[in-house]
């Protein structure tokens, strides 16, 4: 079946450094790629998303890039802060219907003060 | 702001019990989903519904069923709870694109 692979599973960075989380997907028809942040004990929340007609999208310190040819997309967090510590999930739509998502297994990001 | 409300934050049930997990959303979304979240496995789709009385199996439907009698409510049913169904259950809704998740129900089956 279709799947999304996410790496690394854990990531530890020094405050102020950048963090990069990478995902690959298998369904060539996928056209929507959201990222979710889940703080400890809280619900996952959408932080940024990108559609297949766009190669990059930025929102303040976070950015997402998409390479449709390689079926890769990545989350970039610059100038990391302790409050960025959380589990991050990538997801890809199944087929061309953006309402059904397949999630990666998550990356636990720790930002050391 | 879309709200997705799950009726229970924590539940403890006995093996063999029938368990109902309720989810209500208040933004008239067509699509609703049930996921379970386990460490190292991410979010796995159990069932989803794209309209009232419509449902489709996700990746791990065995041991579960669902009900969607009204647009705003999507129920997950564990027909006969087993210890391997101990998990965090997350409900989500969407109209298109990004999901809004509920706070989750941590179910323990003893």
PDB file of C-alpha atoms in Angstrom, chain A:
ATOM      1  CA  UNK A   1       0.000   0.000   0.000  1.00  0.00           C
ATOM      2  CA  UNK A   2       0.904   3.631  -0.093  1.00  0.00           C
ATOM      3  CA  UNK A   3       3.158   4.918   2.648  1.00  0.00           C
ATOM      4  CA  UNK A   4       5.093   7.903   3.937  1.00  0.00           C
ATOM      5  CA  UNK A   5       8.554   7.493   5.434  1.00  0.00           C
ATOM      6  CA  UNK A   6       9.877  10.108   7.836  1.00  0.00           C
ATOM      7  CA  UNK A   7      13.431  10.671   9.091  1.00  0.00           C
ATOM      8  CA  UNK A   8      14.976  11.057  11.544  1.00  0.00           C
ATOM      9  CA  UNK A   9      12.865   9.577  14.304  1.00  0.00           C
ATOM     10  CA  UNK A  10      14.625  11.765  16.884  1.00  0.00           C
ATOM     11  CA  UNK A  11      16.536  15.001  16.429  1.00  0.00           C
ATOM     12  CA  UNK A  12      18.397  17.009  19.043  1.00  0.00           C
ATOM     13  CA  UNK A  13      19.672  20.496  18.214  1.00  0.00           C
ATOM     14  CA  UNK A  14      21.135  23.424  20.103  1.00  0.00           C
ATOM     15  CA  UNK A  15      18.912  26.451  20.518  1.00  0.00           C
ATOM     16  CA  UNK A  16      19.444  28.784  17.586  1.00  0.00           C
ATOM     17  CA  UNK A  17      20.489  26.037  15.174  1.00  0.00           C
ATOM     18  CA  UNK A  18      18.374  24.809  12.282  1.00  0.00           C
ATOM     19  CA  UNK A  19      16.426  21.562  12.152  1.00  0.00           C
ATOM     20  CA  UNK A  20      15.453  19.608   9.057  1.00  0.00           C
ATOM     21  CA  UNK A  21      12.976  16.734   8.893  1.00  0.00           C
ATOM     22  CA  UNK A  22      12.580  14.751   5.694  1.00  0.00           C
ATOM     23  CA  UNK A  23       9.742  12.672   4.274  1.00  0.00           C
ATOM     24  CA  UNK A  24       9.296  10.558   1.193  1.00  0.00           C
ATOM     25  CA  UNK A  25       5.995   9.356  -0.208  1.00  0.00           C
ATOM     26  CA  UNK A  26       5.048   6.594  -2.586  1.00  0.00           C
ATOM     27  CA  UNK A  27       1.791   7.730  -4.208  1.00  0.00           C
ATOM     28  CA  UNK A  28       2.664   9.740  -7.308  1.00  0.00           C
ATOM     29  CA  UNK A  29      -0.873  11.186  -7.327  1.00  0.00           C
ATOM     30  CA  UNK A  30      -0.433  12.831  -3.901  1.00  0.00           C
ATOM     31  CA  UNK A  31      -0.938  16.576  -4.180  1.00  0.00           C
ATOM     32  CA  UNK A  32      -1.213  17.884  -0.628  1.00  0.00           C
ATOM     33  CA  UNK A  33       1.487  17.731   2.064  1.00  0.00           C
ATOM     34  CA  UNK A  34       0.766  19.098   5.546  1.00  0.00           C
ATOM     35  CA  UNK A  35       2.988  19.143   8.625  1.00  0.00           C
ATOM     36  CA  UNK A  36       1.684  18.785  12.167  1.00  0.00           C
ATOM     37  CA  UNK A  37       3.264  19.628  15.500  1.00  0.00           C
ATOM     38  CA  UNK A  38       2.250  17.719  18.605  1.00  0.00           C
ATOM     39  CA  UNK A  39       3.410  19.026  21.951  1.00  0.00           C
ATOM     40  CA  UNK A  40       3.463  16.673  24.895  1.00  0.00           C
ATOM     41  CA  UNK A  41      -0.053  15.741  25.961  1.00  0.00           C
ATOM     42  CA  UNK A  42      -1.685  17.901  23.289  1.00  0.00           C
ATOM     43  CA  UNK A  43      -3.405  17.357  19.970  1.00  0.00           C
ATOM     44  CA  UNK A  44      -1.518  17.527  16.662  1.00  0.00           C
ATOM     45  CA  UNK A  45      -1.840  20.966  15.111  1.00  0.00           C
ATOM     46  CA  UNK A  46      -1.293  21.989  11.519  1.00  0.00           C
ATOM     47  CA  UNK A  47       1.743  24.270  11.248  1.00  0.00           C
ATOM     48  CA  UNK A  48       2.302  24.511   7.513  1.00  0.00           C
ATOM     49  CA  UNK A  49       1.209  22.797   4.316  1.00  0.00           C
ATOM     50  CA  UNK A  50       2.115  22.786   0.652  1.00  0.00           C
ATOM     51  CA  UNK A  51       0.385  21.749  -2.522  1.00  0.00           C
ATOM     52  CA  UNK A  52       1.989  20.065  -5.482  1.00  0.00           C
ATOM     53  CA  UNK A  53       1.911  23.139  -7.692  1.00  0.00           C
ATOM     54  CA  UNK A  54       4.325  24.913  -5.334  1.00  0.00           C
ATOM     55  CA  UNK A  55       7.973  24.061  -4.667  1.00  0.00           C
ATOM     56  CA  UNK A  56       8.499  25.975  -1.435  1.00  0.00           C
ATOM     57  CA  UNK A  57       6.478  27.770   1.200  1.00  0.00           C
ATOM     58  CA  UNK A  58       7.665  29.825   4.170  1.00  0.00           C
ATOM     59  CA  UNK A  59       6.001  31.079   7.318  1.00  0.00           C
ATOM     60  CA  UNK A  60       8.343  33.000   9.593  1.00  0.00           C
ATOM     61  CA  UNK A  61      10.881  30.482  10.939  1.00  0.00           C
ATOM     62  CA  UNK A  62       9.416  27.428   9.247  1.00  0.00           C
ATOM     63  CA  UNK A  63       9.526  26.413   5.618  1.00  0.00           C
ATOM     64  CA  UNK A  64       8.546  23.390   3.603  1.00  0.00           C
ATOM     65  CA  UNK A  65      10.079  22.274   0.318  1.00  0.00           C
ATOM     66  CA  UNK A  66       8.672  19.788  -2.147  1.00  0.00           C
ATOM     67  CA  UNK A  67      10.421  17.809  -4.878  1.00  0.00           C
ATOM     68  CA  UNK A  68       7.683  16.019  -6.788  1.00  0.00           C
ATOM     69  CA  UNK A  69      10.063  14.260  -9.117  1.00  0.00           C
ATOM     70  CA  UNK A  70      11.897  12.616  -6.235  1.00  0.00           C
ATOM     71  CA  UNK A  71       8.736  12.372  -4.083  1.00  0.00           C
ATOM     72  CA  UNK A  72      10.486  14.150  -1.220  1.00  0.00           C
ATOM     73  CA  UNK A  73       9.318  16.952   1.019  1.00  0.00           C
ATOM     74  CA  UNK A  74      11.054  18.511   3.984  1.00  0.00           C
ATOM     75  CA  UNK A  75      10.361  20.755   6.959  1.00  0.00           C
ATOM     76  CA  UNK A  76      12.969  23.363   7.844  1.00  0.00           C
ATOM     77  CA  UNK A  77      12.952  25.198  11.159  1.00  0.00           C
ATOM     78  CA  UNK A  78      15.460  28.019  11.550  1.00  0.00           C
ATOM     79  CA  UNK A  79      16.633  29.717  14.750  1.00  0.00           C
ATOM     80  CA  UNK A  80      15.141  26.952  16.847  1.00  0.00           C
ATOM     81  CA  UNK A  81      13.757  27.750  20.289  1.00  0.00           C
ATOM     82  CA  UNK A  82      12.970  25.459  23.243  1.00  0.00           C
ATOM     83  CA  UNK A  83       9.249  25.817  22.503  1.00  0.00           C
ATOM     84  CA  UNK A  84       9.866  24.119  19.151  1.00  0.00           C
ATOM     85  CA  UNK A  85      10.459  20.894  21.081  1.00  0.00           C
ATOM     86  CA  UNK A  86       7.662  18.525  20.068  1.00  0.00           C
ATOM     87  CA  UNK A  87       6.834  15.601  17.807  1.00  0.00           C
ATOM     88  CA  UNK A  88       6.431  16.577  14.178  1.00  0.00           C
ATOM     89  CA  UNK A  89       4.419  14.531  11.674  1.00  0.00           C
ATOM     90  CA  UNK A  90       4.472  14.842   7.924  1.00  0.00           C
ATOM     91  CA  UNK A  91       1.571  13.616   5.817  1.00  0.00           C
ATOM     92  CA  UNK A  92       0.669  13.144   2.173  1.00  0.00           C
ATOM     93  CA  UNK A  93      -2.737  12.973   0.564  1.00  0.00           C
ATOM     94  CA  UNK A  94      -3.857   9.682  -0.861  1.00  0.00           C
ATOM     95  CA  UNK A  95      -4.357  10.050  -4.561  1.00  0.00           C
ATOM     96  CA  UNK A  96      -5.631  13.367  -5.732  1.00  0.00           C
ATOM     97  CA  UNK A  97      -8.276  13.655  -3.023  1.00  0.00           C
ATOM     98  CA  UNK A  98      -6.707  15.848  -0.368  1.00  0.00           C
ATOM     99  CA  UNK A  99      -9.108  14.830   2.369  1.00  0.00           C
ATOM    100  CA  UNK A 100      -7.479  11.477   3.144  1.00  0.00           C
ATOM    101  CA  UNK A 101      -3.960  11.636   4.556  1.00  0.00           C
ATOM    102  CA  UNK A 102      -1.236   9.121   5.246  1.00  0.00           C
ATOM    103  CA  UNK A 103       1.062  10.121   8.094  1.00  0.00           C
ATOM    104  CA  UNK A 104       4.732   9.542   8.674  1.00  0.00           C
ATOM    105  CA  UNK A 105       5.849   7.925  11.911  1.00  0.00           C
ATOM    106  CA  UNK A 106       6.886  11.203  13.518  1.00  0.00           C
ATOM    107  CA  UNK A 107      10.095  12.981  14.547  1.00  0.00           C
ATOM    108  CA  UNK A 108      10.752  13.911  18.139  1.00  0.00           C
ATOM    109  CA  UNK A 109      12.606  17.221  18.106  1.00  0.00           C
ATOM    110  CA  UNK A 110      14.457  18.353  21.209  1.00  0.00           C
ATOM    111  CA  UNK A 111      15.872  21.866  21.293  1.00  0.00           C
ATOM    112  CA  UNK A 112      18.533  22.174  23.987  1.00  0.00           C
ATOM    113  CA  UNK A 113      18.721  25.586  25.684  1.00  0.00           C
TER     114      UNK A 113
END
